Structure formats: C-alpha cells, structure tokens
PDB file of C-alpha atoms in Angstrom:
ATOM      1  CA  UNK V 768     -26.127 -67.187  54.730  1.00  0.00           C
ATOM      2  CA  UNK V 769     -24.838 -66.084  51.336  1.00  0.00           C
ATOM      3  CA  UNK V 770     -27.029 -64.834  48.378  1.00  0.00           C
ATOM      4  CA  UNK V 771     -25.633 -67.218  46.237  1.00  0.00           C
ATOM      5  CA  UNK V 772     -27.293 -70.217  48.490  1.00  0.00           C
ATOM      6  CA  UNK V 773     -30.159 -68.094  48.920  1.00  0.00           C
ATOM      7  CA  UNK V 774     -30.354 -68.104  45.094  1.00  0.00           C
ATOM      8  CA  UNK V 775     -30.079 -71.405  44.360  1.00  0.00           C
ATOM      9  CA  UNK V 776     -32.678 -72.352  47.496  1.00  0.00           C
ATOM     10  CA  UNK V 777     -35.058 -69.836  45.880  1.00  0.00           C
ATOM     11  CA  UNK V 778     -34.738 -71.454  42.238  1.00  0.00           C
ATOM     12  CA  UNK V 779     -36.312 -74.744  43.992  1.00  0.00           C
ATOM     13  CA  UNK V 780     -38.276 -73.025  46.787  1.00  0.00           C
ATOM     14  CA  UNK V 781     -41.644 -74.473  47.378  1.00  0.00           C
ATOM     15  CA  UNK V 782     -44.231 -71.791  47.990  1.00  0.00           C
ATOM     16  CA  UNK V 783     -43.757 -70.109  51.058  1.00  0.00           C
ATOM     17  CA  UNK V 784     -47.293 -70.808  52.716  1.00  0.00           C
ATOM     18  CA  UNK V 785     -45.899 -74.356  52.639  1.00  0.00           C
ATOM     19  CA  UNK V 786     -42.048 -74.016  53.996  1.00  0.00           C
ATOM     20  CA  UNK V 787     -41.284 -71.376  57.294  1.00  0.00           C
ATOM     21  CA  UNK V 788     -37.944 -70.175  57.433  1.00  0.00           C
ATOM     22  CA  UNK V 789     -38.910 -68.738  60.809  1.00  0.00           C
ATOM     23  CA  UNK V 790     -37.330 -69.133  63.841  1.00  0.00           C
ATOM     24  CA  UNK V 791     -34.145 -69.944  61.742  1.00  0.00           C
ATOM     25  CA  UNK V 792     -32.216 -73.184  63.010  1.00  0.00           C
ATOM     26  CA  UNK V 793     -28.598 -73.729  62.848  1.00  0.00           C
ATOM     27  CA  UNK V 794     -28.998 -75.391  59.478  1.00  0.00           C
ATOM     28  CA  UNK V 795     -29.777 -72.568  57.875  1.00  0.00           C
ATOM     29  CA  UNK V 796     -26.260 -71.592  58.942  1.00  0.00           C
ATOM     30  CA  UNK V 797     -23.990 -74.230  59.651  1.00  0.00           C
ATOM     31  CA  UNK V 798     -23.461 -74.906  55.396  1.00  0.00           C
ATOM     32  CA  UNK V 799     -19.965 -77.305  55.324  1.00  0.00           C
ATOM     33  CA  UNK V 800     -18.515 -77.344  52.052  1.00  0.00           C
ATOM     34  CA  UNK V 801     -16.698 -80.238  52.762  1.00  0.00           C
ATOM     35  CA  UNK V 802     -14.920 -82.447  55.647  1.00  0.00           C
ATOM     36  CA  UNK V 803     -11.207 -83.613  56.007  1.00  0.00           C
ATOM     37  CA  UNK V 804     -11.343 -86.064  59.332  1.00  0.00           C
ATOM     38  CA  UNK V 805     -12.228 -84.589  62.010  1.00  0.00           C
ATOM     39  CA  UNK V 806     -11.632 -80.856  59.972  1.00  0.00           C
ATOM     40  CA  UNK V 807     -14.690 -79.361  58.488  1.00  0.00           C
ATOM     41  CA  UNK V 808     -13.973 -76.476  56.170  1.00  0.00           C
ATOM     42  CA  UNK V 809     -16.903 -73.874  56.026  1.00  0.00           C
ATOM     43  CA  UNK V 810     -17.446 -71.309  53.106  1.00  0.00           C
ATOM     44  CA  UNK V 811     -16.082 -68.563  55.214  1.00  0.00           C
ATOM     45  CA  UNK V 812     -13.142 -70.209  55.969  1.00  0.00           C
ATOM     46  CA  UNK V 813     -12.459 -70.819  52.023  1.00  0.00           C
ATOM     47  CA  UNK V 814     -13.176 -66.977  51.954  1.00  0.00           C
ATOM     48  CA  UNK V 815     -11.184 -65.714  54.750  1.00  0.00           C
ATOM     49  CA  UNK V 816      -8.187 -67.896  52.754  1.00  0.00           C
ATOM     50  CA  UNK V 817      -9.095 -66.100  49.621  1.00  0.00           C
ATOM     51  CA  UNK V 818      -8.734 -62.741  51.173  1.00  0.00           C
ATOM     52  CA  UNK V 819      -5.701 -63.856  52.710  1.00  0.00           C
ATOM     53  CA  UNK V 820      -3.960 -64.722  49.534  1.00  0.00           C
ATOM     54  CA  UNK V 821      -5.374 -61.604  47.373  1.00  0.00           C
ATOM     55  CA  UNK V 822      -3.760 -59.344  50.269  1.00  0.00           C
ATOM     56  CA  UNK V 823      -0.407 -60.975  50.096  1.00  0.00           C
ATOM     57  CA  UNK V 824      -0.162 -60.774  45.997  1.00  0.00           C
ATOM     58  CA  UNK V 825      -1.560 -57.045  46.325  1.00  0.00           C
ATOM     59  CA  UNK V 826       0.938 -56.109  49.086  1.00  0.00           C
ATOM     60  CA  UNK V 827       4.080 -58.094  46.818  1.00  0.00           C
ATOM     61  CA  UNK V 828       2.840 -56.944  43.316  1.00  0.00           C
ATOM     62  CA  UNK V 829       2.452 -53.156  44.698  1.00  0.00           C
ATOM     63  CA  UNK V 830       5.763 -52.755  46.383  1.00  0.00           C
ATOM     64  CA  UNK V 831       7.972 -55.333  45.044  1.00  0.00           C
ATOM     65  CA  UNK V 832       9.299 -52.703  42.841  1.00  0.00           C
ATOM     66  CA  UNK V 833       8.639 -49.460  44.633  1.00  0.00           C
ATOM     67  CA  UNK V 834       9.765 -46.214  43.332  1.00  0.00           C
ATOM     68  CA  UNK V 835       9.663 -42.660  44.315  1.00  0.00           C
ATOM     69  CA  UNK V 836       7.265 -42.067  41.808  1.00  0.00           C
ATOM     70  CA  UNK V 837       4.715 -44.662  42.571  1.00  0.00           C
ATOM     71  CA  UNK V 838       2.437 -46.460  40.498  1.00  0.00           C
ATOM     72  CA  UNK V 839      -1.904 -46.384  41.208  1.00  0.00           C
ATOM     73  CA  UNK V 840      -0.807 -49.483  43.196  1.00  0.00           C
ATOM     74  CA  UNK V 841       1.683 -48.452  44.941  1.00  0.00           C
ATOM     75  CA  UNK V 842       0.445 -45.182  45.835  1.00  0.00           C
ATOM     76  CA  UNK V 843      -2.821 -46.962  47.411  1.00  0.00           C
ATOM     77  CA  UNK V 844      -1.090 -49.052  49.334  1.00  0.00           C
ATOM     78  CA  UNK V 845       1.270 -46.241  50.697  1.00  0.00           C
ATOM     79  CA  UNK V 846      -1.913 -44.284  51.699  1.00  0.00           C
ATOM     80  CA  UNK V 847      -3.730 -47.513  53.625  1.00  0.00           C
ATOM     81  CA  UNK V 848      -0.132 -47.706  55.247  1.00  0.00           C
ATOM     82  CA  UNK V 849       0.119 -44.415  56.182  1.00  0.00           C
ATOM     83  CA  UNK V 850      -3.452 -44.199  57.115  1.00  0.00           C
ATOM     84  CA  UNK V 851      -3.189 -46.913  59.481  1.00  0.00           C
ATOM     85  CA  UNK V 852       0.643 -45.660  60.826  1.00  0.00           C
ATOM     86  CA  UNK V 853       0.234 -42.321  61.367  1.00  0.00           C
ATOM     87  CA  UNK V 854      -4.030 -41.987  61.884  1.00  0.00           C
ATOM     88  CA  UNK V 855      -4.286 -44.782  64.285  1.00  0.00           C
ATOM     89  CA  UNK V 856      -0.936 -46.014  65.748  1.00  0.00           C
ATOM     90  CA  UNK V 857       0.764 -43.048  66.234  1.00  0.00           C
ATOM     91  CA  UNK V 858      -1.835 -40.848  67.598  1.00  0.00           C
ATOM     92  CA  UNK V 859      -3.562 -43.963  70.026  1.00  0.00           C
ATOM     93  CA  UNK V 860       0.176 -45.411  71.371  1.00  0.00           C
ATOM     94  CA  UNK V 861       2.119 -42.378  70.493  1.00  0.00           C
ATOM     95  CA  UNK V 862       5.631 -41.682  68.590  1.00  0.00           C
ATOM     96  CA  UNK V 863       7.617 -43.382  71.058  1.00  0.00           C
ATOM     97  CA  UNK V 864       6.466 -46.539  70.995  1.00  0.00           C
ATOM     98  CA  UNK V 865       3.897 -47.122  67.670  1.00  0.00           C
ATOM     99  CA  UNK V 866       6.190 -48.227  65.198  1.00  0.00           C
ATOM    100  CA  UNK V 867       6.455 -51.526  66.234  1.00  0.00           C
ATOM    101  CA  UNK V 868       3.284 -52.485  66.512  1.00  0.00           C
ATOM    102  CA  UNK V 869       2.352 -51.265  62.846  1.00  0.00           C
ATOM    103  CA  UNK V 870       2.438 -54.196  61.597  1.00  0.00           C
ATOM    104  CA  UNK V 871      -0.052 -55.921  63.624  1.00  0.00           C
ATOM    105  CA  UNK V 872      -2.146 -52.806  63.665  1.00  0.00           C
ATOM    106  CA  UNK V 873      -1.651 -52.642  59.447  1.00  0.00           C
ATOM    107  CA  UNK V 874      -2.243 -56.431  59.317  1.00  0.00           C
ATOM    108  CA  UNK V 875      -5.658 -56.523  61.438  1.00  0.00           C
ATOM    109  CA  UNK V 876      -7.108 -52.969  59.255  1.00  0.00           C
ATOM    110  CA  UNK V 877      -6.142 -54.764  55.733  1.00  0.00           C
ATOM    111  CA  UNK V 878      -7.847 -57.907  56.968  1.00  0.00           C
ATOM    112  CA  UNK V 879     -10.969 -56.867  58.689  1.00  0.00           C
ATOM    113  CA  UNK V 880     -11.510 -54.677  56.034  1.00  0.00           C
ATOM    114  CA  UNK V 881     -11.303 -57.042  52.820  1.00  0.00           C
ATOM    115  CA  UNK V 882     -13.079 -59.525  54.708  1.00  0.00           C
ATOM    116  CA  UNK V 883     -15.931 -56.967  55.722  1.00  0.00           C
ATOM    117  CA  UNK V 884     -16.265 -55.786  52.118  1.00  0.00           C
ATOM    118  CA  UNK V 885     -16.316 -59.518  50.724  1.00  0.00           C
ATOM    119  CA  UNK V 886     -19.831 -59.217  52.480  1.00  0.00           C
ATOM    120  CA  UNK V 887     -21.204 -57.106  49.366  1.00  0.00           C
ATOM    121  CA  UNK V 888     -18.842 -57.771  46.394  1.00  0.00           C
ATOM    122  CA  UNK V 889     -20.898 -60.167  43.578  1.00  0.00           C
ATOM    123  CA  UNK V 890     -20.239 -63.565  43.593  1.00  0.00           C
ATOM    124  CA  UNK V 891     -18.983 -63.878  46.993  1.00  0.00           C
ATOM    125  CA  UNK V 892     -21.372 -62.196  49.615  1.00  0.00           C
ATOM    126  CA  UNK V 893     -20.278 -63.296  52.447  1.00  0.00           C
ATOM    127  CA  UNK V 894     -18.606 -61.035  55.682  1.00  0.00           C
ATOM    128  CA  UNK V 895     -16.445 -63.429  56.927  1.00  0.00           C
ATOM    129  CA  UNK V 896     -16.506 -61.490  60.631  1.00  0.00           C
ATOM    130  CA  UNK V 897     -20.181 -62.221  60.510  1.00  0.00           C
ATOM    131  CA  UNK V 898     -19.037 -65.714  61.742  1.00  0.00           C
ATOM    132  CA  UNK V 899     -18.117 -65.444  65.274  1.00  0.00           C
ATOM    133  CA  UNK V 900     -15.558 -67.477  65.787  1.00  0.00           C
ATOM    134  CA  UNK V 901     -13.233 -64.946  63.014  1.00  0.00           C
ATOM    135  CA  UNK V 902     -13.872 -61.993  65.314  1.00  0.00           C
ATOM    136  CA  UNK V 903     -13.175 -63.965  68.522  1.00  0.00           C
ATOM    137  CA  UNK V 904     -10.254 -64.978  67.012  1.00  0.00           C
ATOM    138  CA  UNK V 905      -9.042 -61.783  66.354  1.00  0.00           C
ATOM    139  CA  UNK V 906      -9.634 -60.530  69.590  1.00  0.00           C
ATOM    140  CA  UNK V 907      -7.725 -63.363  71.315  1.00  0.00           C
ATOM    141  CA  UNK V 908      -4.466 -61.508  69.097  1.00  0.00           C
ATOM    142  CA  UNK V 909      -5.024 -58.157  70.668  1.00  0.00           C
ATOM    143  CA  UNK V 910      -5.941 -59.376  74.197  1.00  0.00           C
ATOM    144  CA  UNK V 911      -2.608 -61.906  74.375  1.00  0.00           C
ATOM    145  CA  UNK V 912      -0.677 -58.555  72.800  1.00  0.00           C
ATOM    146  CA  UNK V 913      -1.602 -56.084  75.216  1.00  0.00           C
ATOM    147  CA  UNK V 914      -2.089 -57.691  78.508  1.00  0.00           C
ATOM    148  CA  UNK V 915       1.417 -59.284  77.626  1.00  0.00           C
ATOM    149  CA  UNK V 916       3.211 -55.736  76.628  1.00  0.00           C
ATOM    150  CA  UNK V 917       1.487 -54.385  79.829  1.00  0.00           C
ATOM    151  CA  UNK V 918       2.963 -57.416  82.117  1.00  0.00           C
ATOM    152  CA  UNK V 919       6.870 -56.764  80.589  1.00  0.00           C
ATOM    153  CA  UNK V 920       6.769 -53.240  81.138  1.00  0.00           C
ATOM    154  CA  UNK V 921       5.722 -53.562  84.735  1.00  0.00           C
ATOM    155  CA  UNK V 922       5.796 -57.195  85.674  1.00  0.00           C
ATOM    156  CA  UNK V 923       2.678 -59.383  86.651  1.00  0.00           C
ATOM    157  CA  UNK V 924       2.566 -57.483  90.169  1.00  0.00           C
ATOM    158  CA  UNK V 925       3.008 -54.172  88.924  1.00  0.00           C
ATOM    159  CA  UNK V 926       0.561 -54.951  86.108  1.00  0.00           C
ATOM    160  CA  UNK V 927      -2.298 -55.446  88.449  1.00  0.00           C
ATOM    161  CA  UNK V 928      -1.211 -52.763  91.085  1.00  0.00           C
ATOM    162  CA  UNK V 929      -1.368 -50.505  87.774  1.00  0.00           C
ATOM    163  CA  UNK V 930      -5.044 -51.330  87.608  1.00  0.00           C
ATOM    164  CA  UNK V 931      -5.902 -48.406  90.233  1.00  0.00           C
ATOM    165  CA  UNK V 932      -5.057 -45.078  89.566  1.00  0.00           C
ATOM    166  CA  UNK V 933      -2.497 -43.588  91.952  1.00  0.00           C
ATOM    167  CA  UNK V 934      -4.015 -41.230  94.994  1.00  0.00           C
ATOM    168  CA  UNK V 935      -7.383 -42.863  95.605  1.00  0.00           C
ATOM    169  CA  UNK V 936      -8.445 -43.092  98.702  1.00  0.00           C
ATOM    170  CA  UNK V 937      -7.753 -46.959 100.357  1.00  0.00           C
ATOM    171  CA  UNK V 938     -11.109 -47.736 101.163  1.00  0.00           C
ATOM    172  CA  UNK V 939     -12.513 -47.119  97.381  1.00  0.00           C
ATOM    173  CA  UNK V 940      -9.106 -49.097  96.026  1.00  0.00           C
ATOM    174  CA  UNK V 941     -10.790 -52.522  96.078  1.00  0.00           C
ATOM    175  CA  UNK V 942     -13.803 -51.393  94.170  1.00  0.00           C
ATOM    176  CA  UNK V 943     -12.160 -50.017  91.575  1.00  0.00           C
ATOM    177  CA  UNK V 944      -9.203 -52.734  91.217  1.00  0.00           C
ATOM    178  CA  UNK V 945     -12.422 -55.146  90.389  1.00  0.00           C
ATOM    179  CA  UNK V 946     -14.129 -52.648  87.837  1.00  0.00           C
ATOM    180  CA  UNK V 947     -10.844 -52.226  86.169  1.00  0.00           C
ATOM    181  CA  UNK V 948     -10.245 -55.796  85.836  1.00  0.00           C
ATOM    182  CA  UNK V 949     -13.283 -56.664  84.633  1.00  0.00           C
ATOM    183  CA  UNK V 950     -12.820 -54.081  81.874  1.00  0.00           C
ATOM    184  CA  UNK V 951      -9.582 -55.249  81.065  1.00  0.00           C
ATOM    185  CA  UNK V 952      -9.834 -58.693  81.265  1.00  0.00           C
ATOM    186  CA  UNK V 953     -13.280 -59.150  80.403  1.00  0.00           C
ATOM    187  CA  UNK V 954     -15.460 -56.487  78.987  1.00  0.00           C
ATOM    188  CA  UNK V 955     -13.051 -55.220  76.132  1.00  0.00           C
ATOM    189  CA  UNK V 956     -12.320 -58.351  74.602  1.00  0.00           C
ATOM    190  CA  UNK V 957     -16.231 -59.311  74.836  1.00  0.00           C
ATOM    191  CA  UNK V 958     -17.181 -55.905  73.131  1.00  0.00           C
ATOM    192  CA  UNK V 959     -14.600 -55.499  70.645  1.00  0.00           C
ATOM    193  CA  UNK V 960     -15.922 -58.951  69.347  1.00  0.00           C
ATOM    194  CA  UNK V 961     -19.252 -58.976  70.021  1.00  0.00           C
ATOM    195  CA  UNK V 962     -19.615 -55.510  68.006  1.00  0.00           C
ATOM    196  CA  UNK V 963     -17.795 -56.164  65.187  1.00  0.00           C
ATOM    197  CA  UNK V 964     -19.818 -59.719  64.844  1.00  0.00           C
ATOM    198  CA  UNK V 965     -23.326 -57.910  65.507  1.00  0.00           C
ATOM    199  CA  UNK V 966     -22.803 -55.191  62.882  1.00  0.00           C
ATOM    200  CA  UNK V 967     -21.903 -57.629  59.960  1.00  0.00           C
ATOM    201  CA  UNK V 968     -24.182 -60.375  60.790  1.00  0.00           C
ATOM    202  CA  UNK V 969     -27.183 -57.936  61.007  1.00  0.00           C
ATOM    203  CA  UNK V 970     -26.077 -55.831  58.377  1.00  0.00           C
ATOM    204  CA  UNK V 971     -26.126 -59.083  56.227  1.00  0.00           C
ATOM    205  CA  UNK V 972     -29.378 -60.183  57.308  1.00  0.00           C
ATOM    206  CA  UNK V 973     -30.791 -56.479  56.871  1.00  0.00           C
ATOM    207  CA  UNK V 974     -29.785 -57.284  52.999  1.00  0.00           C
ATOM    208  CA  UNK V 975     -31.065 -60.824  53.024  1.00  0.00           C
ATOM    209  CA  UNK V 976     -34.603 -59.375  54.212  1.00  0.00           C
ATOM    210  CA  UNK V 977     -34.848 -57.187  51.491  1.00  0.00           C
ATOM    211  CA  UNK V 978     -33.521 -59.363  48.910  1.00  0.00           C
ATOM    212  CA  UNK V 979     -35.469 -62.448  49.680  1.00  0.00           C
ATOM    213  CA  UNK V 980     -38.761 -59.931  50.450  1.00  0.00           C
ATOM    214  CA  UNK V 981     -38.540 -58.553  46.827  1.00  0.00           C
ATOM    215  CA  UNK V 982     -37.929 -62.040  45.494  1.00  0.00           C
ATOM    216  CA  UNK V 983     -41.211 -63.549  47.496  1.00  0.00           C
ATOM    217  CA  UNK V 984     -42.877 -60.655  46.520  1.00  0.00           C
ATOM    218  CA  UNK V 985     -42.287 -60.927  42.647  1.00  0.00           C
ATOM    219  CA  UNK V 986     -43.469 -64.251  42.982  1.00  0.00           C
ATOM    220  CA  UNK V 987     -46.905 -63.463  44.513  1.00  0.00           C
ATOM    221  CA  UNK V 988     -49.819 -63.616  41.884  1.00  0.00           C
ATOM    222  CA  UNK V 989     -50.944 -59.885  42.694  1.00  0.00           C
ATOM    223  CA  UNK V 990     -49.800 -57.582  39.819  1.00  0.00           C
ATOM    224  CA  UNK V 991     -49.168 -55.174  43.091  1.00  0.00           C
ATOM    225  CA  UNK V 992     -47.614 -57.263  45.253  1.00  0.00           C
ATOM    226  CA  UNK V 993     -45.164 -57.890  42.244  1.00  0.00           C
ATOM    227  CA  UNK V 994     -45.059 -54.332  41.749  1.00  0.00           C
ATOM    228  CA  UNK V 995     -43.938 -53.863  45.570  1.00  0.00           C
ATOM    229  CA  UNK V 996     -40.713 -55.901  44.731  1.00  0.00           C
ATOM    230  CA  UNK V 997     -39.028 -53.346  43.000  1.00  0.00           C
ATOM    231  CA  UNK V 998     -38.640 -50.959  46.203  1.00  0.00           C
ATOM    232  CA  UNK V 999     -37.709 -53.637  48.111  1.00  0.00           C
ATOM    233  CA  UNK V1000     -35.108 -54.074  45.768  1.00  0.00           C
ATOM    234  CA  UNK V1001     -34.432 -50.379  45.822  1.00  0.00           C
ATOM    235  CA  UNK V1002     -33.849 -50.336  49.193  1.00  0.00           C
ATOM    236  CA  UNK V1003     -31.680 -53.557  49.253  1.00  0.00           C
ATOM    237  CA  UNK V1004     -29.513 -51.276  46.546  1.00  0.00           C
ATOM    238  CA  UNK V1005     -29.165 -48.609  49.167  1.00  0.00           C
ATOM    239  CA  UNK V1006     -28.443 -50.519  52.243  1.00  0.00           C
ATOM    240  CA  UNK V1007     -25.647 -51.966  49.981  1.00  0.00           C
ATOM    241  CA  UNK V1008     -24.122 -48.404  49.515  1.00  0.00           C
ATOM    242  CA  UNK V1009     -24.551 -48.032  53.737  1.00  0.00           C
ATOM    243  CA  UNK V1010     -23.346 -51.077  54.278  1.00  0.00           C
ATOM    244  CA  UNK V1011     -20.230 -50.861  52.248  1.00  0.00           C
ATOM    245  CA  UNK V1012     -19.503 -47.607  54.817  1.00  0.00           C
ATOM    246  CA  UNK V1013     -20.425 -49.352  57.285  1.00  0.00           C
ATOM    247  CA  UNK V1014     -17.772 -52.453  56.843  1.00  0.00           C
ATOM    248  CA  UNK V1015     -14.857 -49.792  56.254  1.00  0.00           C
ATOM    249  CA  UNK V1016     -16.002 -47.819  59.869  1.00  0.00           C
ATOM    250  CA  UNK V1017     -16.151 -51.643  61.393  1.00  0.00           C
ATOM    251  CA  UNK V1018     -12.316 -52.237  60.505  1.00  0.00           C
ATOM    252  CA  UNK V1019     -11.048 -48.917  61.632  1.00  0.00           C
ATOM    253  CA  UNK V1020     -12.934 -48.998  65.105  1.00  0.00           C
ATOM    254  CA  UNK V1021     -11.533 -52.474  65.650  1.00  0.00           C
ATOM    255  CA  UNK V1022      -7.889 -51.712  64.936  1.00  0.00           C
ATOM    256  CA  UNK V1023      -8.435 -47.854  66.501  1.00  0.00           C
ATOM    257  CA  UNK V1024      -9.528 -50.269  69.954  1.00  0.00           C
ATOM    258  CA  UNK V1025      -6.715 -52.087  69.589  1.00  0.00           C
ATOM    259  CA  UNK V1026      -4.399 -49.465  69.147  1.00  0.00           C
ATOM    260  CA  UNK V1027      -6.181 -47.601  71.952  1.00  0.00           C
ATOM    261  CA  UNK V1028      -5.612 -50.948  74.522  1.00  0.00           C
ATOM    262  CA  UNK V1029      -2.035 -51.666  73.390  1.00  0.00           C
ATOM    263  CA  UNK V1030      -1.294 -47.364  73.897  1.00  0.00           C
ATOM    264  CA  UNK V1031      -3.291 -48.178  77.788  1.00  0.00           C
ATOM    265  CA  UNK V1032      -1.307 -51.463  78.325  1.00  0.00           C
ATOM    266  CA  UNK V1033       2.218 -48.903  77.849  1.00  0.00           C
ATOM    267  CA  UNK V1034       1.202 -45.541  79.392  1.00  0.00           C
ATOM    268  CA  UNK V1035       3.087 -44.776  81.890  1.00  0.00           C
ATOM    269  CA  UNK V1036       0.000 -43.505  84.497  1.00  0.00           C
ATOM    270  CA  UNK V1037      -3.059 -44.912  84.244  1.00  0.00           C
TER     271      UNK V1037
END
C-alpha cells in the first residue's frame, strides 16, 4: 500500500471506531490502475517500468561520453560498477570465471536497489520487491542461470553426482544427495525470495504503522493524544533513515547469493 493512497483514503476516512482496517483483505492490496484485456497493470508494475527507464538514461547519459577524467556521473557509475565487479563477482565466482557474469550480477544490484529505494523516495513510496511476484521473478533468473552453468560444465549426470561431496562413506551418500538437492533446487530459490519480499513488505508496513498511527492520533479530540502524534511521526522519520540502509543491504545480499550460487554451480569440488 503506498502513502499516497493512504493519503488520499485518510482525506475521506470515516472515523475509525466506525471502519476496521484489521485483518487486512486483499483489497487493501490488490489496487489496479488500469486493465488492457486480459492484462491488468498494477502501480508497481508502472514503477518497476519507471525504474527501468531512469536506469537505462542514467547508464547512457553517464558513459556515453566517458573520459579518463570522469564527470560526478560518470565517476558514480564507475564505482557501483566496480563495486559490484570486483566486491561481489570476483571474490564469490573468482577471477577466472566472473567477468562474464557481471552483467547479470551489475544488472540485478542496479535494479533491486532503485526499486528498493523507490520504497521511501516522496511521491512514489512504493518497494516494488515488496510485491512478490518481482522477487520471484528475479529468482527464477538466477535459478535457470546457475543450475544451467552447473549442467554444461558437468552434464545433467555429472551435475547431480556433483551433489555429494567426494569420499563419503556409501551408506550416508543417499542422505546427503537429498539434503543437497533440496537446497539447491528448493530451499535457495525459496529463501533468496522469500527474504528479500519479507524485509520490504514489513519494512513498508513498519512505516505505514507509524504514519497512519500519528495521523489517527492527530485526529483524536484529546489535546494529548494529538500531542502523541508527533513521536510517532518522529519515529516514522527514523525508520525512514533505517530503512533506506536497509533496502541498499537487501540488494547486495541478493546479488552477493547469486554470485555465491553461480561461483557453487562452477567450482570445481564441491
């Protein structure tokens, strides 16, 4: 739910002894902004399109015409770039075989990230990943990427005999072949999702609770209750500042994962 709808339900909200918002229902989330056949387009997919095009006019206006001494632009972008190449890739797959999957690696960061920090920027408010179906998504890149790297390096056989280290004993092989798949195949995809979704959706309604809270408090009739709203506010100020940390850590422990399962899929032991 953004702020902005919040705002506007607030402006015509009836007093809340008469309307619950509690349990929420999937109206309060499901918001359509509009329908093309059988297409519905949602606000976060008008945002994650947004953030889509601002990346590609920042990437093309900041290194269309790079030089050695770089322009503020420039010189930002160089140091995401090199942040992602040389902080994640290289030290997760190593310096054999990272460059190649920069871009994927660069692409995911750069993404995530803008999207995460849409989530507190005025006007917009909304964490795209705090809609499951972007993270899921996402995750769906990274699994097909890694399982399929792993498969061409070894083929499908070798792939699954690669599952279980070398020198176990044979009677413990069978047990560990089905804990290793289900961590490759299933839990990693599930928690690499599943945690980037949980942190922005609560972090958002963490903000939403204080915002609203202040807002119903300012509109009691007590002169303290009104006075309460301005910690509440406080504190929805704060969380802001925390939140915007947290969205940046979100990003880089998604694409450090991903690095991390790609570098897995193309070691050469497990």
């Amino acid at each position: 739910m953004s702020f902005n709808v919040l705002a506007s339900t607030l402006g015509t909200m009836a007093p809340a002894e008469e309307v619950s918002h509690f349990p929420p229902t999937p109206e309060i989330f499901w918001q359509p902004l509009f329908s093309v056949g059988p297409v519905t387009v949602t606000r976060a997919m008008v945002v994650a399109a947004i953030s889509v095009i601002g990346i590609a006019w920042w990437l093309i206006a900041t290194t269309q015409r790079a030089a050695v001494v770089p322009s503020k632009g420039q010189f930002l972008t160089e140091g995401v770039y090199g942040f992602v190449r040389n902080g994640i890739a290289k030290d997760m797959i190593g310096s054999k075989e990272f460059i190649r999957f920069v871009p994927l690696l660069f692409s995911l960061f750069i993404f995530i990230l803008v999207n995460n920090l849409f989530g507190i920027t005025p006007f917009i408010q909304m964490p795209t990943m705090s809609r499951i179906g972007f993270p899921i998504a996402l995750v769906l890149i990274v699994y097909v990427v890694y399982h399929a790297i792993g498969i061409k390096k070894r083929g499908l056989a070798g792939y699954f005999k690669f599952l279980v280290p070398a020198g176990l004993p044979a009677w413990i092989a069978p047990f560990i072949f089905v804990l290793e798949f289900i961590t490759f195949f299933i839990t990693r995809p599930l928690t690499l999702a599943l945690r980037l979704f949980g942190n922005m959706f609560a972090g958002h309604m963490l903000l939403v609770v204080f915002i609203v809270g202040g807002w119903e408090l300012f509109l009691a009739d007590s002169f303290f209750l009104k006075l309460a709203a301005l910690p509440a506010w406080l504190l929805a100020f704060a969380f802001t500042l925390f939140e915007g940390l947290v969205q940046f850590l979100q990003a880089y422990v998604f694409t450090l994962l991903a690095a991390s399962y790609i570098g897995g899929a193309l070691a050469d032991e497990h």
